[in-house]
């Protein structure tokens, strides 16, 4: 089954489907904490599947629910004024005026065109293929999820989670211009008419988009208790509903980069199941854990690209790759050290391997944070940290967050690299999350 949506309306999907923790937008306070388990945020229960049961070490029962959890962000490549750069390149691939009063031979025209058209265009399109990217994404949980029941009478903790994410990504595929020769027919024509028409070019704007939904049910329980600490283990089963779209637009026939990014898409829909397993050791002064997500590697297909009119074998080969989205298994490691009162805590997290998001970007997070946690209704909890993507874009962020009234959380991640957007300097990437939770 296929569905048509507007990329500019991807955020509306948040109200219509259920999806879980995307690798590119850590939910709630996880944006600052990383995926380290902690008792202050309900969102830590959807990271390590063993985390929820850790509360039973000190309590006989607890119930927690998320009321609101929404987030969003953007990311640009290293090309300044991306949309204008792409559109200016399109203009150069159209007919070019040649001053035949100063360029009086085909050899002179060929030299002029190679220096002023071919070399600059190839340089720009090479940079666009490497760094000419833009992404926008949104995420949100279905109200009252995650819902966590931790009760010794049940032997452990159950976690029900349902949330949604949507992402769109624009990238560029370069078709390099060939060197112009004096004997080319188009050069001879230019000598007589004063107009040079470049050969057909398959440089392409590629827009990939995804709306992925998930409902997950997890169970964790204590499995070992010693004077030095307690071990919990957990498992989580997930049902995915995935909608993927891939759309190509040749640069020379596009209506503009930004319009192409916002154009209608046709989505291919499929579903699948995932499985996570994890373990967590909790001591009086530290925690250490590990888990593997998507152990069974669920896979989902894109719709086929329309390649009518393409002649470049290199471009066609690139467009025919990555026709599936594979949720590759990822090993994640976590650790935390805290004060005797557990009000002060330092967290660290590391993804042991990189995985791709639905639009093909690579992620491998490393995080470090420090926090002051409080049980007071009036004294806010505060946290600050640093996160870095060790794969793909290699971007780094300063992160920070506040928890107020024991329920309301706000977290932001501010990219440390900058880029020019519409003539103004801005961070290449930025993320923000807002959440409300309750504990009873």
Tab-separated table of C-alpha atoms in Angstrom:
chain	number	residue	atom	x	y	z
A	1	UNK	CA	0.000	0.000	0.000
A	2	UNK	CA	1.236	3.523	-0.778
A	3	UNK	CA	0.347	6.842	0.819
A	4	UNK	CA	0.946	10.439	-0.269
A	5	UNK	CA	1.951	13.137	2.229
A	6	UNK	CA	3.552	16.588	2.195
A	7	UNK	CA	7.046	16.735	3.640
A	8	UNK	CA	6.162	20.079	5.172
A	9	UNK	CA	3.372	18.338	7.090
A	10	UNK	CA	5.477	15.519	8.510
A	11	UNK	CA	4.921	16.825	12.004
A	12	UNK	CA	1.216	16.083	11.681
A	13	UNK	CA	2.112	12.393	11.594
A	14	UNK	CA	3.030	12.641	15.263
A	15	UNK	CA	-0.646	12.569	16.103
A	16	UNK	CA	-1.446	9.663	13.841
A	17	UNK	CA	1.070	6.888	14.403
A	18	UNK	CA	3.194	5.350	17.131
A	19	UNK	CA	6.970	5.304	16.967
A	20	UNK	CA	9.855	4.760	19.349
A	21	UNK	CA	13.248	6.201	20.156
A	22	UNK	CA	14.943	7.367	16.925
A	23	UNK	CA	18.736	7.351	16.898
A	24	UNK	CA	18.817	10.897	15.533
A	25	UNK	CA	16.531	12.496	18.174
A	26	UNK	CA	17.060	11.093	21.698
A	27	UNK	CA	13.767	11.664	23.564
A	28	UNK	CA	13.190	13.861	26.607
A	29	UNK	CA	16.107	14.257	29.064
A	30	UNK	CA	17.970	11.492	27.199
A	31	UNK	CA	19.096	14.340	24.962
A	32	UNK	CA	21.356	15.495	27.814
A	33	UNK	CA	21.742	12.345	29.915
A	34	UNK	CA	22.451	10.174	26.901
A	35	UNK	CA	20.942	6.721	27.209
A	36	UNK	CA	22.262	6.265	30.764
A	37	UNK	CA	19.716	4.804	33.156
A	38	UNK	CA	18.497	7.088	35.940
A	39	UNK	CA	15.506	7.374	38.220
A	40	UNK	CA	14.817	11.027	37.393
A	41	UNK	CA	13.511	10.510	33.861
A	42	UNK	CA	10.931	8.052	32.636
A	43	UNK	CA	12.663	8.152	29.253
A	44	UNK	CA	15.574	6.118	30.605
A	45	UNK	CA	13.171	3.168	30.793
A	46	UNK	CA	12.961	3.027	26.984
A	47	UNK	CA	16.749	2.867	26.569
A	48	UNK	CA	18.251	-0.106	28.415
A	49	UNK	CA	15.446	-2.715	28.693
A	50	UNK	CA	16.792	-3.663	32.146
A	51	UNK	CA	16.493	-0.148	33.598
A	52	UNK	CA	12.900	-0.072	34.832
A	53	UNK	CA	13.337	-2.884	37.385
A	54	UNK	CA	16.243	-1.110	39.107
A	55	UNK	CA	13.731	0.958	41.104
A	56	UNK	CA	12.630	-2.232	42.924
A	57	UNK	CA	15.957	-2.336	44.714
A	58	UNK	CA	14.752	0.493	46.959
A	59	UNK	CA	10.961	0.451	46.497
A	60	UNK	CA	8.291	-2.241	46.537
A	61	UNK	CA	6.243	-0.618	43.777
A	62	UNK	CA	6.075	2.422	41.538
A	63	UNK	CA	3.911	3.611	38.654
A	64	UNK	CA	5.096	6.178	36.109
A	65	UNK	CA	3.549	7.679	32.999
A	66	UNK	CA	4.575	10.177	30.372
A	67	UNK	CA	1.993	12.910	29.822
A	68	UNK	CA	3.670	14.842	27.011
A	69	UNK	CA	6.901	14.176	25.153
A	70	UNK	CA	7.693	16.022	21.944
A	71	UNK	CA	10.898	17.042	20.212
A	72	UNK	CA	12.373	18.231	16.978
A	73	UNK	CA	15.496	19.429	15.283
A	74	UNK	CA	17.386	20.108	12.099
A	75	UNK	CA	20.807	19.455	10.582
A	76	UNK	CA	22.658	21.037	7.650
A	77	UNK	CA	25.806	20.002	5.834
A	78	UNK	CA	28.869	22.256	5.590
A	79	UNK	CA	27.736	24.117	2.430
A	80	UNK	CA	26.815	27.749	3.120
A	81	UNK	CA	23.501	29.058	1.744
A	82	UNK	CA	22.660	25.556	0.538
A	83	UNK	CA	19.449	26.242	-1.393
A	84	UNK	CA	20.906	29.268	-3.213
A	85	UNK	CA	24.105	27.385	-4.049
A	86	UNK	CA	22.090	24.561	-5.615
A	87	UNK	CA	19.839	26.936	-7.554
A	88	UNK	CA	22.818	28.985	-8.824
A	89	UNK	CA	24.398	25.764	-10.081
A	90	UNK	CA	21.216	24.949	-11.978
A	91	UNK	CA	21.427	28.339	-13.692
A	92	UNK	CA	24.975	27.598	-14.862
A	93	UNK	CA	23.814	24.346	-16.461
A	94	UNK	CA	21.418	26.282	-18.693
A	95	UNK	CA	22.403	28.154	-21.881
A	96	UNK	CA	25.426	30.447	-21.404
A	97	UNK	CA	26.153	33.701	-23.264
A	98	UNK	CA	29.554	33.812	-24.994
A	99	UNK	CA	31.165	37.135	-26.007
A	100	UNK	CA	32.272	36.353	-29.551
A	101	UNK	CA	33.775	39.814	-29.996
A	102	UNK	CA	36.648	38.826	-27.697
A	103	UNK	CA	36.471	35.046	-28.100
A	104	UNK	CA	36.945	34.735	-31.835
A	105	UNK	CA	37.949	31.074	-32.184
A	106	UNK	CA	36.499	27.785	-31.015
A	107	UNK	CA	39.697	27.104	-29.092
A	108	UNK	CA	39.323	30.381	-27.190
A	109	UNK	CA	35.676	29.631	-26.446
A	110	UNK	CA	36.514	26.120	-25.219
A	111	UNK	CA	39.254	27.433	-22.933
A	112	UNK	CA	36.940	30.144	-21.567
A	113	UNK	CA	34.119	27.676	-20.886
A	114	UNK	CA	36.403	25.152	-19.171
A	115	UNK	CA	37.809	27.860	-16.892
A	116	UNK	CA	34.555	29.672	-16.132
A	117	UNK	CA	31.930	26.934	-16.371
A	118	UNK	CA	33.225	23.368	-16.180
A	119	UNK	CA	35.832	23.779	-13.426
A	120	UNK	CA	33.649	25.915	-11.080
A	121	UNK	CA	30.540	23.746	-11.579
A	122	UNK	CA	32.437	20.507	-10.974
A	123	UNK	CA	34.005	21.988	-7.856
A	124	UNK	CA	30.633	23.066	-6.469
A	125	UNK	CA	28.821	19.830	-7.321
A	126	UNK	CA	31.609	17.800	-5.715
A	127	UNK	CA	31.170	19.829	-2.519
A	128	UNK	CA	27.383	19.487	-2.754
A	129	UNK	CA	27.589	15.700	-3.053
A	130	UNK	CA	29.811	15.506	0.010
A	131	UNK	CA	28.220	18.136	2.239
A	132	UNK	CA	25.109	19.535	0.526
A	133	UNK	CA	22.553	18.065	2.919
A	134	UNK	CA	19.607	19.257	4.965
A	135	UNK	CA	17.417	17.338	7.409
A	136	UNK	CA	14.414	18.184	9.534
A	137	UNK	CA	12.819	15.812	12.043
A	138	UNK	CA	10.131	15.553	14.706
A	139	UNK	CA	9.258	13.012	17.382
A	140	UNK	CA	6.620	12.540	20.044
A	141	UNK	CA	5.129	9.952	22.378
A	142	UNK	CA	1.494	8.932	22.521
A	143	UNK	CA	0.022	10.513	25.695
A	144	UNK	CA	0.446	8.404	28.858
A	145	UNK	CA	3.420	6.571	27.379
A	146	UNK	CA	5.889	5.384	28.322
A	147	UNK	CA	3.783	3.728	31.025
A	148	UNK	CA	5.839	1.872	33.630
A	149	UNK	CA	4.558	-0.552	36.269
A	150	UNK	CA	7.227	-1.642	38.761
A	151	UNK	CA	5.924	-4.034	41.392
A	152	UNK	CA	7.664	-6.754	43.389
A	153	UNK	CA	4.430	-8.746	43.308
A	154	UNK	CA	4.851	-8.980	39.517
A	155	UNK	CA	8.447	-10.050	39.894
A	156	UNK	CA	9.688	-7.023	37.972
A	157	UNK	CA	8.660	-4.076	35.789
A	158	UNK	CA	6.543	-3.746	32.649
A	159	UNK	CA	7.065	-0.857	30.209
A	160	UNK	CA	4.542	0.011	27.490
A	161	UNK	CA	5.774	2.549	24.968
A	162	UNK	CA	4.230	4.088	21.850
A	163	UNK	CA	5.642	7.041	19.929
A	164	UNK	CA	6.178	8.473	16.463
A	165	UNK	CA	8.930	10.114	14.439
A	166	UNK	CA	9.142	11.711	11.033
A	167	UNK	CA	12.218	12.823	9.110
A	168	UNK	CA	13.014	14.317	5.700
A	169	UNK	CA	16.491	14.611	4.192
A	170	UNK	CA	17.737	16.411	1.083
A	171	UNK	CA	21.018	15.347	-0.512
A	172	UNK	CA	22.807	15.924	-3.826
A	173	UNK	CA	24.247	13.513	-6.383
A	174	UNK	CA	26.792	15.018	-8.765
A	175	UNK	CA	27.145	14.337	-12.479
A	176	UNK	CA	30.487	15.937	-13.351
A	177	UNK	CA	30.648	18.042	-16.530
A	178	UNK	CA	33.012	16.733	-19.211
A	179	UNK	CA	35.878	18.852	-20.486
A	180	UNK	CA	34.784	21.019	-23.443
A	181	UNK	CA	36.799	20.629	-26.667
A	182	UNK	CA	37.231	23.131	-29.488
A	183	UNK	CA	35.791	20.625	-31.949
A	184	UNK	CA	32.508	20.115	-30.072
A	185	UNK	CA	29.439	20.975	-32.129
A	186	UNK	CA	28.060	23.130	-29.315
A	187	UNK	CA	31.263	25.225	-29.327
A	188	UNK	CA	31.007	25.768	-33.084
A	189	UNK	CA	27.381	26.835	-32.604
A	190	UNK	CA	28.413	29.214	-29.824
A	191	UNK	CA	30.947	30.889	-32.135
A	192	UNK	CA	28.166	31.657	-34.586
A	193	UNK	CA	25.314	32.488	-32.191
A	194	UNK	CA	27.005	33.717	-29.025
A	195	UNK	CA	25.164	31.096	-26.956
A	196	UNK	CA	26.588	27.878	-25.547
A	197	UNK	CA	24.189	25.125	-24.460
A	198	UNK	CA	25.781	22.604	-22.066
A	199	UNK	CA	25.266	18.897	-22.618
A	200	UNK	CA	22.492	17.175	-20.656
A	201	UNK	CA	23.480	16.740	-17.023
A	202	UNK	CA	22.102	14.214	-14.519
A	203	UNK	CA	23.083	16.002	-11.288
A	204	UNK	CA	20.190	15.161	-8.976
A	205	UNK	CA	18.397	16.290	-5.864
A	206	UNK	CA	17.466	13.260	-3.766
A	207	UNK	CA	14.812	13.603	-1.084
A	208	UNK	CA	14.284	10.696	1.305
A	209	UNK	CA	11.630	10.754	4.003
A	210	UNK	CA	10.323	8.395	6.657
A	211	UNK	CA	7.508	8.099	9.154
A	212	UNK	CA	8.193	5.163	11.432
A	213	UNK	CA	5.859	3.947	14.148
A	214	UNK	CA	6.482	1.577	17.033
A	215	UNK	CA	4.629	0.023	19.918
A	216	UNK	CA	6.936	-1.681	22.410
A	217	UNK	CA	6.362	-3.848	25.451
A	218	UNK	CA	9.248	-4.587	27.785
A	219	UNK	CA	9.781	-6.604	30.933
A	220	UNK	CA	12.712	-6.438	33.345
A	221	UNK	CA	13.432	-8.007	36.708
A	222	UNK	CA	16.181	-8.424	39.326
A	223	UNK	CA	18.196	-11.573	38.639
A	224	UNK	CA	21.056	-11.326	41.138
A	225	UNK	CA	21.535	-9.574	44.469
A	226	UNK	CA	24.815	-9.138	46.340
A	227	UNK	CA	26.044	-6.855	49.079
A	228	UNK	CA	28.000	-4.914	46.475
A	229	UNK	CA	25.058	-4.415	44.116
A	230	UNK	CA	22.143	-5.826	42.159
A	231	UNK	CA	21.814	-7.091	38.602
A	232	UNK	CA	18.652	-6.588	36.545
A	233	UNK	CA	17.949	-7.982	33.086
A	234	UNK	CA	15.291	-7.073	30.563
A	235	UNK	CA	13.835	-7.782	27.161
A	236	UNK	CA	11.652	-5.658	24.895
A	237	UNK	CA	9.538	-6.668	21.881
A	238	UNK	CA	8.604	-4.002	19.350
A	239	UNK	CA	6.158	-3.744	16.475
A	240	UNK	CA	7.194	-1.335	13.710
A	241	UNK	CA	5.068	0.374	11.087
A	242	UNK	CA	7.361	2.055	8.580
A	243	UNK	CA	6.570	4.435	5.724
A	244	UNK	CA	9.490	5.287	3.442
A	245	UNK	CA	9.750	7.585	0.427
A	246	UNK	CA	12.539	8.316	-2.036
A	247	UNK	CA	12.139	10.949	-4.739
A	248	UNK	CA	14.646	12.073	-7.385
A	249	UNK	CA	14.597	15.388	-9.250
A	250	UNK	CA	17.187	16.184	-11.909
A	251	UNK	CA	18.712	19.560	-11.100
A	252	UNK	CA	18.183	21.011	-14.578
A	253	UNK	CA	14.409	20.321	-14.415
A	254	UNK	CA	13.872	21.108	-10.738
A	255	UNK	CA	11.700	23.987	-9.564
A	256	UNK	CA	14.261	24.983	-6.927
A	257	UNK	CA	16.002	23.141	-4.103
A	258	UNK	CA	13.643	24.281	-1.360
A	259	UNK	CA	10.550	23.507	-3.445
A	260	UNK	CA	11.921	20.039	-4.197
A	261	UNK	CA	12.502	19.463	-0.471
A	262	UNK	CA	8.887	20.407	0.265
A	263	UNK	CA	7.269	18.530	-2.632
A	264	UNK	CA	4.704	15.756	-2.290
A	265	UNK	CA	6.005	12.240	-1.708
A	266	UNK	CA	4.606	8.777	-2.260
A	267	UNK	CA	5.317	6.491	0.693
A	268	UNK	CA	5.714	2.713	0.629
A	269	UNK	CA	4.360	1.104	3.805
A	270	UNK	CA	5.595	-2.041	5.547
A	271	UNK	CA	5.785	-3.490	9.051
A	272	UNK	CA	8.073	-5.650	11.137
A	273	UNK	CA	9.206	-6.673	14.602
A	274	UNK	CA	12.279	-5.873	16.677
A	275	UNK	CA	13.839	-7.317	19.812
A	276	UNK	CA	16.040	-5.623	22.445
A	277	UNK	CA	17.869	-7.240	25.366
A	278	UNK	CA	19.869	-5.656	28.163
A	279	UNK	CA	21.447	-5.921	31.608
A	280	UNK	CA	22.188	-3.356	34.323
A	281	UNK	CA	24.350	-3.551	37.456
A	282	UNK	CA	23.301	-1.105	40.189
A	283	UNK	CA	25.448	-0.365	43.215
A	284	UNK	CA	25.191	2.259	45.969
A	285	UNK	CA	27.522	4.623	44.146
A	286	UNK	CA	27.495	3.582	40.496
A	287	UNK	CA	25.659	1.882	37.646
A	288	UNK	CA	26.964	0.030	34.605
A	289	UNK	CA	24.978	-1.595	31.844
A	290	UNK	CA	24.790	-2.731	28.250
A	291	UNK	CA	22.071	-3.613	25.794
A	292	UNK	CA	21.557	-4.546	22.168
A	293	UNK	CA	18.759	-2.977	20.155
A	294	UNK	CA	17.070	-4.614	17.144
A	295	UNK	CA	18.821	-7.909	17.695
A	296	UNK	CA	16.917	-9.523	14.812
A	297	UNK	CA	17.700	-6.729	12.256
A	298	UNK	CA	14.239	-5.873	10.861
A	299	UNK	CA	14.302	-4.542	7.289
A	300	UNK	CA	11.953	-2.269	5.315
A	301	UNK	CA	11.793	-1.275	1.628
A	302	UNK	CA	11.693	2.102	-0.110
A	303	UNK	CA	9.586	2.798	-3.173
A	304	UNK	CA	11.543	2.546	-6.439
A	305	UNK	CA	13.055	5.777	-7.825
A	306	UNK	CA	11.810	7.073	-11.176
A	307	UNK	CA	14.913	7.111	-13.382
A	308	UNK	CA	13.217	8.062	-16.665
A	309	UNK	CA	15.501	10.297	-18.724
A	310	UNK	CA	18.708	9.450	-16.865
A	311	UNK	CA	21.769	8.561	-18.945
A	312	UNK	CA	24.673	8.740	-16.453
A	313	UNK	CA	25.582	5.219	-15.349
A	314	UNK	CA	27.279	6.575	-12.237
A	315	UNK	CA	24.243	8.536	-11.100
A	316	UNK	CA	21.891	5.638	-11.865
A	317	UNK	CA	24.085	3.281	-9.821
A	318	UNK	CA	23.986	5.626	-6.820
A	319	UNK	CA	20.215	6.027	-7.035
A	320	UNK	CA	19.725	2.268	-7.202
A	321	UNK	CA	21.565	1.696	-3.922
A	322	UNK	CA	20.082	1.866	-0.409
A	323	UNK	CA	16.627	0.724	-1.491
A	324	UNK	CA	16.055	-0.787	1.955
A	325	UNK	CA	16.218	0.511	5.519
A	326	UNK	CA	17.853	-2.084	7.750
A	327	UNK	CA	17.616	-1.572	11.511
A	328	UNK	CA	21.076	-2.878	12.214
A	329	UNK	CA	21.715	-4.251	15.736
A	330	UNK	CA	23.544	-1.774	17.949
A	331	UNK	CA	25.437	-2.439	21.173
A	332	UNK	CA	25.135	0.432	23.651
A	333	UNK	CA	27.146	0.849	26.830
A	334	UNK	CA	26.318	3.032	29.835
A	335	UNK	CA	27.823	3.997	33.154
A	336	UNK	CA	27.098	6.416	35.983
A	337	UNK	CA	28.679	7.437	39.278
A	338	UNK	CA	26.736	9.315	41.923
A	339	UNK	CA	26.990	10.758	45.396
A	340	UNK	CA	25.785	8.902	48.472
A	341	UNK	CA	22.541	10.893	48.395
A	342	UNK	CA	22.284	10.218	44.621
A	343	UNK	CA	21.557	13.917	44.057
A	344	UNK	CA	24.811	14.424	42.139
A	345	UNK	CA	25.503	12.147	39.201
A	346	UNK	CA	27.924	11.849	36.292
A	347	UNK	CA	26.739	9.811	33.299
A	348	UNK	CA	28.563	8.392	30.293
A	349	UNK	CA	27.312	6.481	27.287
A	350	UNK	CA	28.835	4.988	24.152
A	351	UNK	CA	27.433	3.293	21.075
A	352	UNK	CA	29.866	0.486	20.252
A	353	UNK	CA	28.974	0.530	16.546
A	354	UNK	CA	27.357	2.878	14.046
A	355	UNK	CA	23.841	2.424	12.654
A	356	UNK	CA	21.922	4.216	9.913
A	357	UNK	CA	18.748	6.197	10.426
A	358	UNK	CA	15.805	5.724	8.012
A	359	UNK	CA	17.228	8.199	5.457
A	360	UNK	CA	20.710	6.673	5.440
A	361	UNK	CA	22.676	8.926	7.830
A	362	UNK	CA	25.164	7.208	10.165
A	363	UNK	CA	25.018	7.620	13.947
A	364	UNK	CA	27.265	6.454	16.762
A	365	UNK	CA	26.715	8.571	19.868
A	366	UNK	CA	29.163	9.228	22.676
A	367	UNK	CA	27.761	11.214	25.619
A	368	UNK	CA	28.974	12.674	28.899
A	369	UNK	CA	26.855	14.614	31.382
A	370	UNK	CA	26.707	15.831	34.961
A	371	UNK	CA	23.474	16.481	36.814
A	372	UNK	CA	21.945	17.609	40.059
A	373	UNK	CA	18.760	15.627	40.644
A	374	UNK	CA	16.177	16.627	43.199
A	375	UNK	CA	12.934	15.274	44.611
A	376	UNK	CA	11.766	18.773	45.514
A	377	UNK	CA	8.735	20.317	43.872
A	378	UNK	CA	10.347	23.770	44.093
A	379	UNK	CA	14.072	23.258	43.530
A	380	UNK	CA	14.663	22.364	39.868
A	381	UNK	CA	16.955	19.593	38.766
A	382	UNK	CA	19.657	20.658	36.338
A	383	UNK	CA	21.953	18.845	33.926
A	384	UNK	CA	24.588	19.743	31.368
A	385	UNK	CA	26.625	17.654	29.004
A	386	UNK	CA	28.295	16.967	25.703
A	387	UNK	CA	27.346	14.578	22.926
A	388	UNK	CA	29.218	13.706	19.768
A	389	UNK	CA	28.343	11.667	16.724
A	390	UNK	CA	31.418	9.510	16.085
A	391	UNK	CA	30.133	8.507	12.621
A	392	UNK	CA	28.461	10.247	9.700
A	393	UNK	CA	28.432	14.017	10.185
A	394	UNK	CA	30.837	13.852	13.180
A	395	UNK	CA	28.896	16.739	14.739
A	396	UNK	CA	29.216	17.637	18.422
A	397	UNK	CA	26.753	19.356	20.753
A	398	UNK	CA	26.605	21.098	24.090
A	399	UNK	CA	23.517	19.861	25.903
A	400	UNK	CA	21.549	21.109	28.872
A	401	UNK	CA	18.259	20.619	30.605
A	402	UNK	CA	16.039	21.461	33.557
A	403	UNK	CA	13.394	19.455	35.399
A	404	UNK	CA	10.855	21.592	37.223
A	405	UNK	CA	8.113	20.627	39.687
A	406	UNK	CA	9.385	17.002	39.469
A	407	UNK	CA	7.446	16.662	36.224
A	408	UNK	CA	8.275	19.220	33.517
A	409	UNK	CA	11.526	18.796	31.572
A	410	UNK	CA	13.140	20.894	28.864
A	411	UNK	CA	16.355	19.837	27.105
A	412	UNK	CA	18.310	21.330	24.210
A	413	UNK	CA	21.327	20.276	22.146
A	414	UNK	CA	23.229	23.115	20.462
A	415	UNK	CA	25.569	22.187	17.628
A	416	UNK	CA	29.126	23.475	17.956
A	417	UNK	CA	29.687	23.832	14.194
A	418	UNK	CA	28.132	26.743	12.279
A	419	UNK	CA	26.918	27.311	8.717
A	420	UNK	CA	25.437	30.240	6.810
A	421	UNK	CA	21.697	29.881	6.205
A	422	UNK	CA	19.960	32.579	4.143
A	423	UNK	CA	22.928	34.855	4.728
A	424	UNK	CA	23.010	34.460	8.518
A	425	UNK	CA	25.286	32.333	10.686
A	426	UNK	CA	23.505	29.530	12.566
A	427	UNK	CA	24.447	26.253	14.242
A	428	UNK	CA	24.610	23.418	11.732
A	429	UNK	CA	22.359	21.389	14.000
A	430	UNK	CA	19.979	21.924	16.878
A	431	UNK	CA	17.569	19.736	18.860
A	432	UNK	CA	15.040	20.448	21.602
A	433	UNK	CA	12.706	18.284	23.695
A	434	UNK	CA	9.805	19.096	26.005
A	435	UNK	CA	8.241	16.536	28.356
A	436	UNK	CA	5.848	16.116	31.259
A	437	UNK	CA	5.718	12.969	33.384
A	438	UNK	CA	4.119	11.771	36.600
A	439	UNK	CA	5.105	9.283	39.279
A	440	UNK	CA	2.732	7.699	41.780
